[in-house]
């Protein structure tokens, strides 16, 4: 069982196993080693680093030698290397990444590409793990406080308990009358918690579903916001972004957030690639940096997330600032992902979709969850229930029929949120009946519900 | 069944655990959060030393009268677990140290 859990826990697979060739899988530390072994590559790389040091892109490109170095390096393994979250030498890897990409970027871009490898695990993996670890039964405990249950699950796990206590005690330790806590140490302890504790624990604490205010306040308190989040003054969001971009780690996490949580109007869930797990992961990855996000209040009805900043004093960049802030405060992808996690639902993916075959790691072949064949089921309505609910039930103890249904109705709460997108989606992909069926099936309960009204 | 009970009573000193709410700890905190409480329990017969036998003998011979002595090893924590932090009912965080045993022994 240990081995099985380990394989599911999203531990990054070694680069060598990447089926799409070594280039896609190689990390920047390794790419740097490969480059160092090659005299022409290593000399160009050295040149480029000298070019970039303390200079902006335009001055750098004005120099012929610098330009030549950049062109040669685009052919080297350094060009498309990536980093892994929480890897050994993560900072070194990111420094190598940005040393090339800062030279390539078109100046100050609004969105930057993520230096991290794409996330291939799905939320359903986490639900399955959570149910193995704790016997979690989301349907049975609809009345209980989910955030309290999440704290219990963490306290009963030695690793989670240790690192949670670690950041809580650091973040709530008063330094002096004027200094509430050491923000720097608090952020570091939070980063350790989110980097080293498996997401089936951390997500449950961070994204628990709440129906009353005590629960929502507990959820808001998860990161000890009085120390890690709030400050005496609210800086301007673009200034905060500037400060974040001055730090390789923060810059990378922000770029990762923009890559994975950017609202997309082409997908059903509003998330890029319909990947909730990737969005939640990059959200959690921002905690413990200048751009630490949190719930702005303890509201149970609406979820509003924001970093600690405002658009006051933006001058003529007000529009850009609002756009930046809206990616947190009014982001349908992020909101849907958080709600989907709270409800224990994941997007049902058609196994026939070719893009899916690329993004899924080989290990999921063994799991029955993602390989449910839609055509095997008797009725449309049945199929939607089975496919949207198995991800939660799988490996859990026997749920009876009524529980199963109460669990699945929660899916409709999620889908009503994204109804407007559904129309455009159907229009676009309606041509292929197979795809159409695969995508629309999970929403049949909603449609039936609407008809009934 | 009698034999079984006898065997249970002779379980040697070991670590045991209990899931308890923070309020139940009796430390004055009000919180519904559940923590794992590990404690030491069991007998220490195998750990009796010449010291214990002699002390017992001294006591029975009234060579030691008024002092409080313990002529039997005791099952106690040898090390304590890391700190435990929790959020209380008033949304304040607290950290308690040396709450839970990590390792037990006869001392």
Coordinates of C-alpha atoms in Angstrom, one line a residue:
Chain A
X1 CA 0.0 0.0 0.0
X2 CA 2.8 2.3 0.8
X3 CA 4.2 2.1 -2.6
X4 CA 0.7 2.7 -4.1
X5 CA 0.2 5.8 -1.9
X6 CA 3.6 7.1 -2.8
X7 CA 2.9 6.8 -6.5
X8 CA -0.4 8.7 -6.1
X9 CA 1.0 11.4 -3.9
X10 CA 2.1 13.4 -6.8
X11 CA 5.7 13.0 -6.1
X12 CA 7.5 14.2 -9.1
X13 CA 8.6 11.4 -11.3
X14 CA 12.2 11.3 -12.4
X15 CA 13.0 13.2 -15.5
X16 CA 14.1 10.0 -17.2
X17 CA 10.6 8.6 -17.3
X18 CA 9.2 11.4 -19.4
X19 CA 7.9 9.7 -22.5
X20 CA 8.1 12.9 -24.6
X21 CA 11.8 13.0 -24.9
X22 CA 14.5 14.3 -22.5
X23 CA 14.1 17.9 -23.5
X24 CA 10.7 18.3 -22.0
X25 CA 11.6 16.6 -18.8
X26 CA 15.0 18.0 -18.1
X27 CA 15.2 20.4 -15.2
X28 CA 17.4 23.5 -15.4
X29 CA 19.9 22.3 -12.9
X30 CA 20.5 19.3 -15.1
X31 CA 20.4 21.4 -18.2
X32 CA 23.1 23.6 -16.7
X33 CA 25.3 20.6 -16.1
X34 CA 24.8 19.4 -19.7
X35 CA 25.7 22.9 -20.9
X36 CA 28.7 23.1 -18.6
X37 CA 30.0 19.9 -20.2
X38 CA 30.0 21.5 -23.6
X39 CA 32.6 24.3 -24.1
X40 CA 30.7 26.3 -26.6
X41 CA 27.5 26.2 -24.6
X42 CA 29.1 27.1 -21.3
X43 CA 31.0 30.0 -22.7
X44 CA 27.9 31.5 -24.3
X45 CA 26.0 31.0 -21.1
X46 CA 28.7 32.8 -19.1
X47 CA 28.5 35.6 -21.6
X48 CA 24.8 35.9 -21.3
X49 CA 24.8 36.0 -17.6
X50 CA 27.3 38.8 -17.7
X51 CA 25.2 40.6 -20.3
X52 CA 22.1 40.4 -18.1
X53 CA 23.7 41.4 -14.8
X54 CA 22.4 44.8 -14.0
X55 CA 21.1 45.6 -17.4
X56 CA 17.7 45.7 -19.0
X57 CA 16.9 43.7 -22.0
X58 CA 17.3 46.5 -24.6
X59 CA 20.7 47.6 -23.5
X60 CA 21.7 43.9 -23.5
X61 CA 20.5 43.2 -27.0
X62 CA 22.3 46.3 -28.3
X63 CA 25.4 44.4 -27.6
X64 CA 26.2 42.0 -30.5
X65 CA 28.0 39.5 -28.4
X66 CA 25.1 39.3 -26.0
X67 CA 22.6 38.8 -28.8
X68 CA 24.7 36.0 -30.3
X69 CA 25.0 34.3 -27.0
X70 CA 21.2 34.4 -26.6
X71 CA 20.6 33.0 -30.1
X72 CA 23.0 30.1 -29.5
X73 CA 21.5 29.3 -26.1
X74 CA 18.0 29.0 -27.6
X75 CA 19.2 25.8 -29.3
X76 CA 20.6 24.4 -26.0
X77 CA 18.8 22.3 -23.4
X78 CA 18.8 25.4 -21.2
X79 CA 16.2 27.0 -23.4
X80 CA 13.2 24.7 -22.6
X81 CA 14.2 23.5 -19.2
X82 CA 11.7 23.7 -16.3
X83 CA 11.8 23.4 -12.5
X84 CA 9.7 21.3 -10.1
X85 CA 8.0 22.7 -7.1
X86 CA 9.8 21.8 -3.9
X87 CA 12.7 20.1 -5.8
X88 CA 16.2 20.1 -4.4
X89 CA 18.0 23.2 -5.4
X90 CA 14.7 24.9 -6.5
X91 CA 16.1 28.4 -6.2
X92 CA 19.2 27.5 -8.2
X93 CA 17.0 26.0 -10.9
X94 CA 14.8 29.1 -11.0
X95 CA 17.8 31.4 -11.2
X96 CA 19.0 29.4 -14.2
X97 CA 15.6 29.6 -15.8
X98 CA 15.2 33.3 -15.4
X99 CA 18.8 34.0 -16.5
X100 CA 17.7 32.9 -19.9
X101 CA 14.1 33.9 -19.9
X102 CA 14.6 37.4 -18.7
X103 CA 16.6 37.9 -21.8
X104 CA 13.9 36.5 -24.0
X105 CA 10.9 38.2 -22.5
X106 CA 9.5 41.2 -24.2
X107 CA 10.2 43.6 -21.4
X108 CA 7.6 43.9 -18.6
X109 CA 4.9 41.5 -19.6
X110 CA 1.6 41.3 -17.8
X111 CA 1.6 37.5 -17.7
X112 CA 4.8 35.5 -17.6
X113 CA 5.1 31.8 -18.5
X114 CA 5.5 29.4 -15.6
X115 CA 9.0 28.0 -15.0
X116 CA 7.4 25.0 -13.4
X117 CA 6.6 21.7 -15.1
X118 CA 2.9 21.3 -15.9
X119 CA 0.9 19.5 -13.1
X120 CA -0.3 16.2 -14.3
X121 CA -2.1 14.8 -11.3
X122 CA -5.8 15.6 -10.8
X123 CA -8.0 16.5 -7.9
X124 CA -9.6 13.1 -8.0
X125 CA -6.2 11.6 -6.9
X126 CA -6.3 13.8 -3.8
X127 CA -9.9 12.8 -3.0
X128 CA -9.0 9.2 -3.3
X129 CA -6.0 9.7 -1.0
X130 CA -7.9 11.7 1.5
X131 CA -10.5 8.9 1.8
X132 CA -7.8 6.3 2.3
X133 CA -6.0 8.3 4.9
X134 CA -8.9 9.3 7.0
X135 CA -12.0 7.4 6.0
X136 CA -13.3 10.8 5.0
X137 CA -16.9 10.6 3.9
X138 CA -17.9 14.0 2.5
X139 CA -21.6 13.0 2.1
X140 CA -22.1 11.8 5.6
X141 CA -20.7 14.9 7.2
X142 CA -22.6 17.6 5.4
X143 CA -23.6 19.2 8.7
X144 CA -20.2 19.1 10.4
X145 CA -17.5 21.7 10.2
X146 CA -15.2 20.6 7.4
X147 CA -12.4 23.0 8.4
X148 CA -12.4 21.4 11.9
X149 CA -12.3 17.9 10.3
X150 CA -9.3 19.1 8.2
X151 CA -7.5 20.3 11.3
X152 CA -8.2 16.9 12.9
X153 CA -6.9 15.0 10.0
X154 CA -3.7 17.1 10.1
X155 CA -3.3 16.7 13.9
X156 CA -3.5 13.0 13.6
X157 CA -0.7 12.9 11.0
X158 CA 2.7 13.4 12.6
X159 CA 4.3 15.2 9.7
X160 CA 1.3 17.5 9.1
X161 CA 0.9 18.2 12.8
X162 CA 4.6 19.1 13.2
X163 CA 4.8 21.5 10.3
X164 CA 1.4 23.0 11.1
X165 CA 2.5 23.6 14.7
X166 CA 5.7 24.9 13.3
X167 CA 4.2 27.7 11.3
X168 CA 1.4 28.5 13.8
X169 CA 3.9 28.9 16.7
X170 CA 6.3 31.0 14.5
X171 CA 3.5 33.2 13.1
X172 CA 1.9 33.8 16.5
X173 CA 5.0 34.5 18.5
X174 CA 5.2 38.1 19.5
X175 CA 8.6 39.8 19.1
X176 CA 7.9 43.1 20.9
X177 CA 5.1 45.5 21.6
X178 CA 5.6 47.2 18.2
X179 CA 6.4 44.1 16.2
X180 CA 3.6 41.6 16.1
X181 CA 5.7 38.7 14.8
X182 CA 8.5 37.9 12.5
X183 CA 6.8 38.0 9.1
X184 CA 9.9 36.6 7.4
X185 CA 10.1 33.6 9.6
X186 CA 6.4 33.1 9.5
X187 CA 6.5 33.1 5.7
X188 CA 9.3 30.6 5.7
X189 CA 7.5 28.3 8.0
X190 CA 4.3 28.5 5.9
X191 CA 6.3 27.7 2.7
X192 CA 7.8 24.6 4.5
X193 CA 4.3 23.5 5.4
X194 CA 2.9 23.9 1.9
X195 CA 6.0 22.4 0.2
X196 CA 6.5 19.4 2.5
X197 CA 3.0 18.3 3.5
X198 CA 1.0 16.4 0.9
X199 CA -1.8 18.4 -0.6
X200 CA -4.5 16.0 0.6
X201 CA -3.9 17.6 4.0
X202 CA -3.0 21.2 3.1
X203 CA -5.9 21.6 0.6
X204 CA -8.4 20.4 3.1
X205 CA -7.3 23.1 5.5
X206 CA -7.1 25.8 2.9
X207 CA -10.2 25.0 0.8
X208 CA -12.7 23.4 3.2
X209 CA -16.3 24.0 2.5
X210 CA -18.2 26.1 5.0
X211 CA -21.9 26.6 5.7
X212 CA -21.5 28.7 8.9
X213 CA -19.3 31.6 9.9
X214 CA -17.3 29.9 12.5
X215 CA -16.1 27.5 9.9
X216 CA -15.4 30.3 7.4
X217 CA -13.5 32.2 10.0
X218 CA -11.4 29.1 10.8
X219 CA -10.7 28.8 7.1
X220 CA -9.6 32.4 6.9
X221 CA -7.4 31.9 9.9
X222 CA -5.6 28.9 8.3
X223 CA -2.5 30.9 7.3
X224 CA -2.4 33.0 10.5
X225 CA -3.3 36.1 8.5
X226 CA -2.5 38.6 11.3
X227 CA 1.1 37.8 10.7
X228 CA 1.5 36.4 7.2
X229 CA -1.1 38.5 5.3
X230 CA -2.3 41.7 6.9
X231 CA 0.1 44.7 7.3
X232 CA -0.2 48.2 8.6
X233 CA -0.7 49.6 5.1
X234 CA -2.1 48.1 1.9
X235 CA 0.4 48.7 -0.8
X236 CA -0.5 49.2 -4.4
X237 CA -0.9 45.9 -6.2
X238 CA 1.5 46.8 -9.1
X239 CA 4.1 47.9 -6.5
X240 CA 3.6 44.6 -4.8
X241 CA 3.9 42.8 -8.1
X242 CA 7.2 44.7 -8.7
X243 CA 8.5 43.6 -5.3
X244 CA 7.5 40.0 -6.1
X245 CA 9.2 40.0 -9.4
X246 CA 12.4 41.1 -7.8
X247 CA 12.6 37.7 -6.1
X248 CA 13.1 34.6 -8.3
X249 CA 10.9 32.4 -6.2
X250 CA 8.0 34.8 -5.8
X251 CA 8.2 35.7 -9.5
X252 CA 8.0 32.0 -10.4
X253 CA 5.1 31.3 -8.2
X254 CA 3.2 34.3 -9.5
X255 CA 3.9 33.2 -13.1
X256 CA 2.7 29.7 -12.2
X257 CA -0.5 31.1 -10.7
X258 CA -1.1 33.1 -13.9
X259 CA -0.4 30.1 -16.0
X260 CA -2.7 27.7 -14.1
X261 CA -5.5 29.9 -12.8
X262 CA -6.0 32.4 -15.6
X263 CA -9.7 32.4 -16.4
X264 CA -10.2 30.9 -19.8
X265 CA -13.4 31.2 -21.7
X266 CA -12.7 28.3 -23.8
X267 CA -13.0 25.6 -21.2
X268 CA -16.0 24.4 -19.3
X269 CA -14.6 25.1 -15.9
X270 CA -12.9 28.4 -16.8
X271 CA -9.6 26.8 -15.9
X272 CA -6.8 26.2 -18.4
X273 CA -7.0 22.5 -19.4
X274 CA -9.9 22.1 -16.9
X275 CA -7.2 21.3 -14.4
X276 CA -8.4 22.3 -10.9
X277 CA -5.5 20.7 -9.2
X278 CA -3.0 22.8 -11.1
X279 CA -4.8 26.0 -10.2
X280 CA -5.1 25.1 -6.5
X281 CA -1.5 24.0 -6.4
X282 CA -0.2 27.3 -7.8
X283 CA -2.5 29.2 -5.4
X284 CA -1.1 27.4 -2.4
X285 CA 2.4 28.0 -3.9
X286 CA 1.9 31.7 -3.5
X287 CA 1.5 31.4 0.3
X288 CA 4.5 32.6 2.2
X289 CA 5.6 35.2 -0.4
X290 CA 4.9 38.9 -0.8
X291 CA 1.9 38.0 -2.9
X292 CA 0.4 35.7 -0.2
X293 CA -3.4 35.5 -1.0
X294 CA -6.2 34.9 1.4
X295 CA -9.9 35.0 2.0
X296 CA -10.8 38.6 2.5
X297 CA -13.6 37.8 5.0
X298 CA -15.5 35.0 6.7
X299 CA -18.4 35.0 4.3
X300 CA -20.0 31.6 3.6
X301 CA -21.9 32.5 0.6
X302 CA -19.3 34.2 -1.6
X303 CA -15.6 33.3 -1.7
X304 CA -13.4 36.4 -2.3
X305 CA -9.7 36.0 -2.5
X306 CA -7.1 38.8 -2.7
X307 CA -3.5 39.5 -1.9
X308 CA -2.9 42.3 0.6
X309 CA -3.0 45.2 -1.8
X310 CA -5.3 47.7 -3.4
X311 CA -5.4 49.8 -6.6
X312 CA -5.3 53.1 -4.7
X313 CA -2.5 55.3 -6.1
X314 CA -2.2 53.5 -9.4
X315 CA -2.1 56.7 -11.4
X316 CA -2.6 56.0 -15.1
X317 CA -2.0 52.3 -14.5
X318 CA -5.3 51.9 -12.8
X319 CA -6.7 49.7 -15.5
X320 CA -3.7 47.4 -15.4
X321 CA -3.8 47.3 -11.6
X322 CA -7.5 46.4 -11.6
X323 CA -6.9 43.6 -14.2
X324 CA -4.1 42.2 -12.0
X325 CA -6.3 42.3 -8.9
X326 CA -9.3 40.8 -10.6
X327 CA -7.3 37.6 -11.3
X328 CA -7.6 37.0 -7.6
X329 CA -10.9 38.7 -6.6
X330 CA -13.1 37.8 -9.5
X331 CA -11.5 34.8 -11.0
X332 CA -14.1 32.1 -12.1
X333 CA -11.4 29.4 -12.5
X334 CA -10.0 29.9 -9.0
X335 CA -13.5 30.1 -7.5
X336 CA -14.7 27.0 -9.3
X337 CA -11.6 25.1 -8.3
X338 CA -12.0 26.0 -4.6
X339 CA -15.7 25.1 -4.7
X340 CA -15.0 21.9 -6.5
X341 CA -12.5 20.9 -3.9
X342 CA -14.9 21.7 -1.1
X343 CA -17.6 19.7 -2.7
X344 CA -15.4 16.8 -3.4
X345 CA -16.0 17.0 -7.2
X346 CA -13.6 17.0 -10.0
X347 CA -14.1 17.5 -13.7
X348 CA -15.0 14.4 -15.5
X349 CA -12.5 13.9 -18.3
X350 CA -13.3 12.0 -21.4
X351 CA -10.6 9.3 -21.7
X352 CA -10.9 9.6 -25.5
X353 CA -9.7 13.2 -25.6
X354 CA -6.2 13.2 -27.2
X355 CA -5.0 16.2 -25.2
X356 CA -5.8 14.2 -22.0
X357 CA -3.6 11.3 -23.1
X358 CA -0.7 13.7 -23.1
X359 CA -1.3 15.4 -19.7
X360 CA -2.1 12.2 -17.7
X361 CA 0.8 10.3 -16.2
X362 CA 1.0 6.6 -17.1
X363 CA 0.3 5.6 -13.5
X364 CA -3.4 6.6 -13.8
X365 CA -3.9 3.8 -16.2
X366 CA -4.3 1.5 -13.3
X367 CA -7.0 3.7 -11.7
X368 CA -10.5 2.9 -12.6
X369 CA -11.6 6.5 -11.9
X370 CA -10.4 8.2 -15.0
X371 CA -11.0 5.4 -17.3
X372 CA -14.8 5.1 -16.8
X373 CA -16.2 4.3 -20.2
X374 CA -19.2 6.5 -20.8
X375 CA -20.6 4.2 -23.5
X376 CA -20.9 1.3 -21.1
X377 CA -23.6 2.9 -19.0
X378 CA -27.3 2.3 -19.5
X379 CA -28.8 5.7 -19.2
X380 CA -27.5 9.2 -19.5
X381 CA -28.6 10.2 -16.1
X382 CA -26.9 7.3 -14.5
X383 CA -23.7 7.9 -16.3
X384 CA -23.4 11.5 -15.1
X385 CA -23.9 10.3 -11.5
X386 CA -21.3 7.6 -11.7
X387 CA -18.7 9.6 -13.5
X388 CA -18.9 12.7 -11.4
X389 CA -19.0 10.8 -8.1
X390 CA -16.7 7.9 -8.5
X391 CA -13.7 10.2 -8.0
X392 CA -14.8 10.7 -4.4
X393 CA -16.1 7.3 -3.7
X394 CA -13.3 5.3 -5.1
X395 CA -11.6 3.3 -2.3
X396 CA -14.0 4.8 0.2
X397 CA -16.1 2.5 2.3
X398 CA -19.4 1.5 0.8
X399 CA -21.7 4.4 0.3
X400 CA -25.4 3.6 0.0
X401 CA -27.5 4.9 -2.8
X402 CA -29.0 7.9 -1.0
X403 CA -25.6 9.1 0.2
X404 CA -24.3 8.8 -3.3
X405 CA -27.0 11.1 -4.6
X406 CA -26.7 13.8 -1.9
X407 CA -23.0 13.9 -2.8
X408 CA -23.8 14.3 -6.5
X409 CA -26.3 17.1 -6.1
X410 CA -23.5 19.2 -4.7
X411 CA -22.1 19.1 -8.2
X412 CA -25.0 21.2 -9.5
X413 CA -23.9 24.0 -7.2
X414 CA -20.7 24.1 -9.0
X415 CA -22.1 23.8 -12.5
X416 CA -24.6 26.6 -12.1
X417 CA -21.7 28.9 -11.6
X418 CA -20.3 28.1 -15.0
X419 CA -23.5 27.8 -16.9
X420 CA -22.8 30.9 -19.1
X421 CA -19.7 29.3 -20.5
X422 CA -21.4 26.1 -21.3
X423 CA -23.4 27.6 -24.1
X424 CA -20.4 28.9 -26.0
X425 CA -18.7 25.6 -25.3
X426 CA -21.4 23.6 -26.9
X427 CA -21.4 25.8 -29.9
X428 CA -17.7 25.4 -30.4
X429 CA -17.4 21.7 -30.0
X430 CA -20.8 20.6 -31.0
X431 CA -19.4 19.2 -34.3
X432 CA -18.0 16.1 -32.7
X433 CA -20.8 14.1 -31.2
X434 CA -18.4 12.0 -29.2
X435 CA -16.8 15.0 -27.6
X436 CA -20.1 16.6 -27.1
X437 CA -21.5 13.7 -25.2
X438 CA -18.4 13.4 -23.1
X439 CA -18.5 17.0 -22.0
X440 CA -22.2 17.6 -21.6
X441 CA -23.0 14.5 -19.7
X442 CA -21.8 15.7 -16.3
X443 CA -24.2 18.6 -16.6
X444 CA -27.3 16.7 -17.4
X445 CA -28.5 16.8 -13.8
X446 CA -28.3 20.6 -14.0
X447 CA -30.3 20.6 -17.2
X448 CA -32.9 18.3 -15.8
X449 CA -33.0 20.5 -12.7
X450 CA -33.6 23.6 -14.8
X451 CA -36.3 21.9 -16.8
X452 CA -38.0 20.9 -13.6
X453 CA -38.0 24.5 -12.4
Chain B
X1 CA -11.0 -15.7 30.2
X2 CA -9.2 -15.3 33.5
X3 CA -5.9 -16.2 31.9
X4 CA -6.6 -13.7 29.2
X5 CA -7.2 -10.9 31.8
X6 CA -4.1 -11.8 33.6
X7 CA -2.1 -11.5 30.4
X8 CA -3.6 -8.1 29.7
X9 CA -2.6 -6.9 33.1
X10 CA 1.0 -7.8 32.5
X11 CA 1.5 -5.8 29.4
X12 CA 4.9 -4.1 29.6
X13 CA 5.3 -0.4 29.6
X14 CA 4.5 1.0 26.1
X15 CA 3.2 4.0 24.2
X16 CA -0.5 4.2 23.7
X17 CA -2.6 6.8 22.0
X18 CA -6.0 8.5 22.3
X19 CA -7.8 11.0 20.1
X20 CA -9.1 13.8 22.4
X21 CA -10.5 17.2 21.9
X22 CA -8.4 20.1 23.2
X23 CA -11.1 21.1 25.7
X24 CA -10.9 17.5 27.2
X25 CA -7.2 18.0 28.0
X26 CA -8.3 20.1 31.0
X27 CA -5.7 22.8 30.4
X28 CA -8.3 25.5 30.2
X29 CA -8.3 25.9 26.4
X30 CA -11.7 26.0 24.7
X31 CA -11.4 24.3 21.3
X32 CA -13.1 21.6 19.4
X33 CA -10.0 20.7 17.6
X34 CA -8.9 17.0 18.0
X35 CA -5.4 16.2 18.9
X36 CA -3.6 12.9 19.3
X37 CA -2.6 12.3 22.9
X38 CA 0.1 9.7 23.4
X39 CA 0.7 8.4 26.9
X40 CA 2.8 5.7 28.6
X41 CA 1.1 2.7 30.2
X42 CA 2.1 -0.8 31.3
X43 CA 4.0 -2.6 34.0
X44 CA 7.7 -2.4 34.8
X45 CA 8.3 -5.8 36.4
X46 CA 11.1 -6.7 34.1
X47 CA 12.9 -3.5 35.0
X48 CA 13.3 -4.2 38.7
X49 CA 16.9 -3.7 39.8
X50 CA 18.8 -4.6 42.9
X51 CA 18.2 -1.1 43.9
X52 CA 14.5 -1.7 44.1
X53 CA 14.8 -4.9 46.0
X54 CA 17.2 -3.4 48.5
X55 CA 15.1 -0.3 48.9
X56 CA 12.1 -2.5 49.7
X57 CA 14.1 -4.4 52.2
X58 CA 15.3 -1.3 53.9
X59 CA 11.8 -0.1 54.2
X60 CA 10.4 -3.3 55.6
X61 CA 13.2 -3.3 58.1
X62 CA 12.2 0.2 59.1
X63 CA 15.6 1.6 58.2
X64 CA 13.7 4.1 56.0
X65 CA 10.6 5.3 57.8
X66 CA 9.4 8.9 57.1
X67 CA 10.7 9.6 53.7
X68 CA 8.6 9.0 50.6
X69 CA 10.4 6.4 48.4
X70 CA 9.5 4.4 45.5
X71 CA 10.8 0.9 45.4
X72 CA 9.4 0.1 42.0
X73 CA 10.3 1.3 38.5
X74 CA 7.7 3.5 36.9
X75 CA 6.4 3.7 33.3
X76 CA 6.9 7.3 32.2
X77 CA 7.7 9.3 29.1
X78 CA 11.4 9.3 28.2
X79 CA 10.8 12.0 25.6
X80 CA 8.0 14.2 24.7
X81 CA 6.4 14.9 21.3
X82 CA 6.8 18.1 19.4
X83 CA 4.6 21.2 20.1
X84 CA 0.9 21.0 19.3
X85 CA -0.8 24.1 18.0
X86 CA -4.5 24.7 17.6
X87 CA -7.1 27.4 17.0
X88 CA -9.5 27.9 19.9
X89 CA -13.2 28.8 19.9
X90 CA -12.3 32.6 19.9
X91 CA -10.0 32.3 16.9
X92 CA -6.8 32.6 18.7
X93 CA -3.9 30.3 18.1
X94 CA -2.1 28.5 21.0
X95 CA 0.9 26.2 21.1
X96 CA 1.3 23.7 23.9
X97 CA 4.6 21.9 24.4
X98 CA 5.4 18.6 26.0
X99 CA 1.8 17.6 25.8
X100 CA 2.2 14.1 24.5
X101 CA 4.7 11.3 25.1
X102 CA 7.0 10.2 22.3
X103 CA 8.9 7.4 23.9
X104 CA 8.2 5.4 27.1
X105 CA 10.4 3.6 29.5
X106 CA 10.7 2.2 33.0
X107 CA 12.6 4.7 35.2

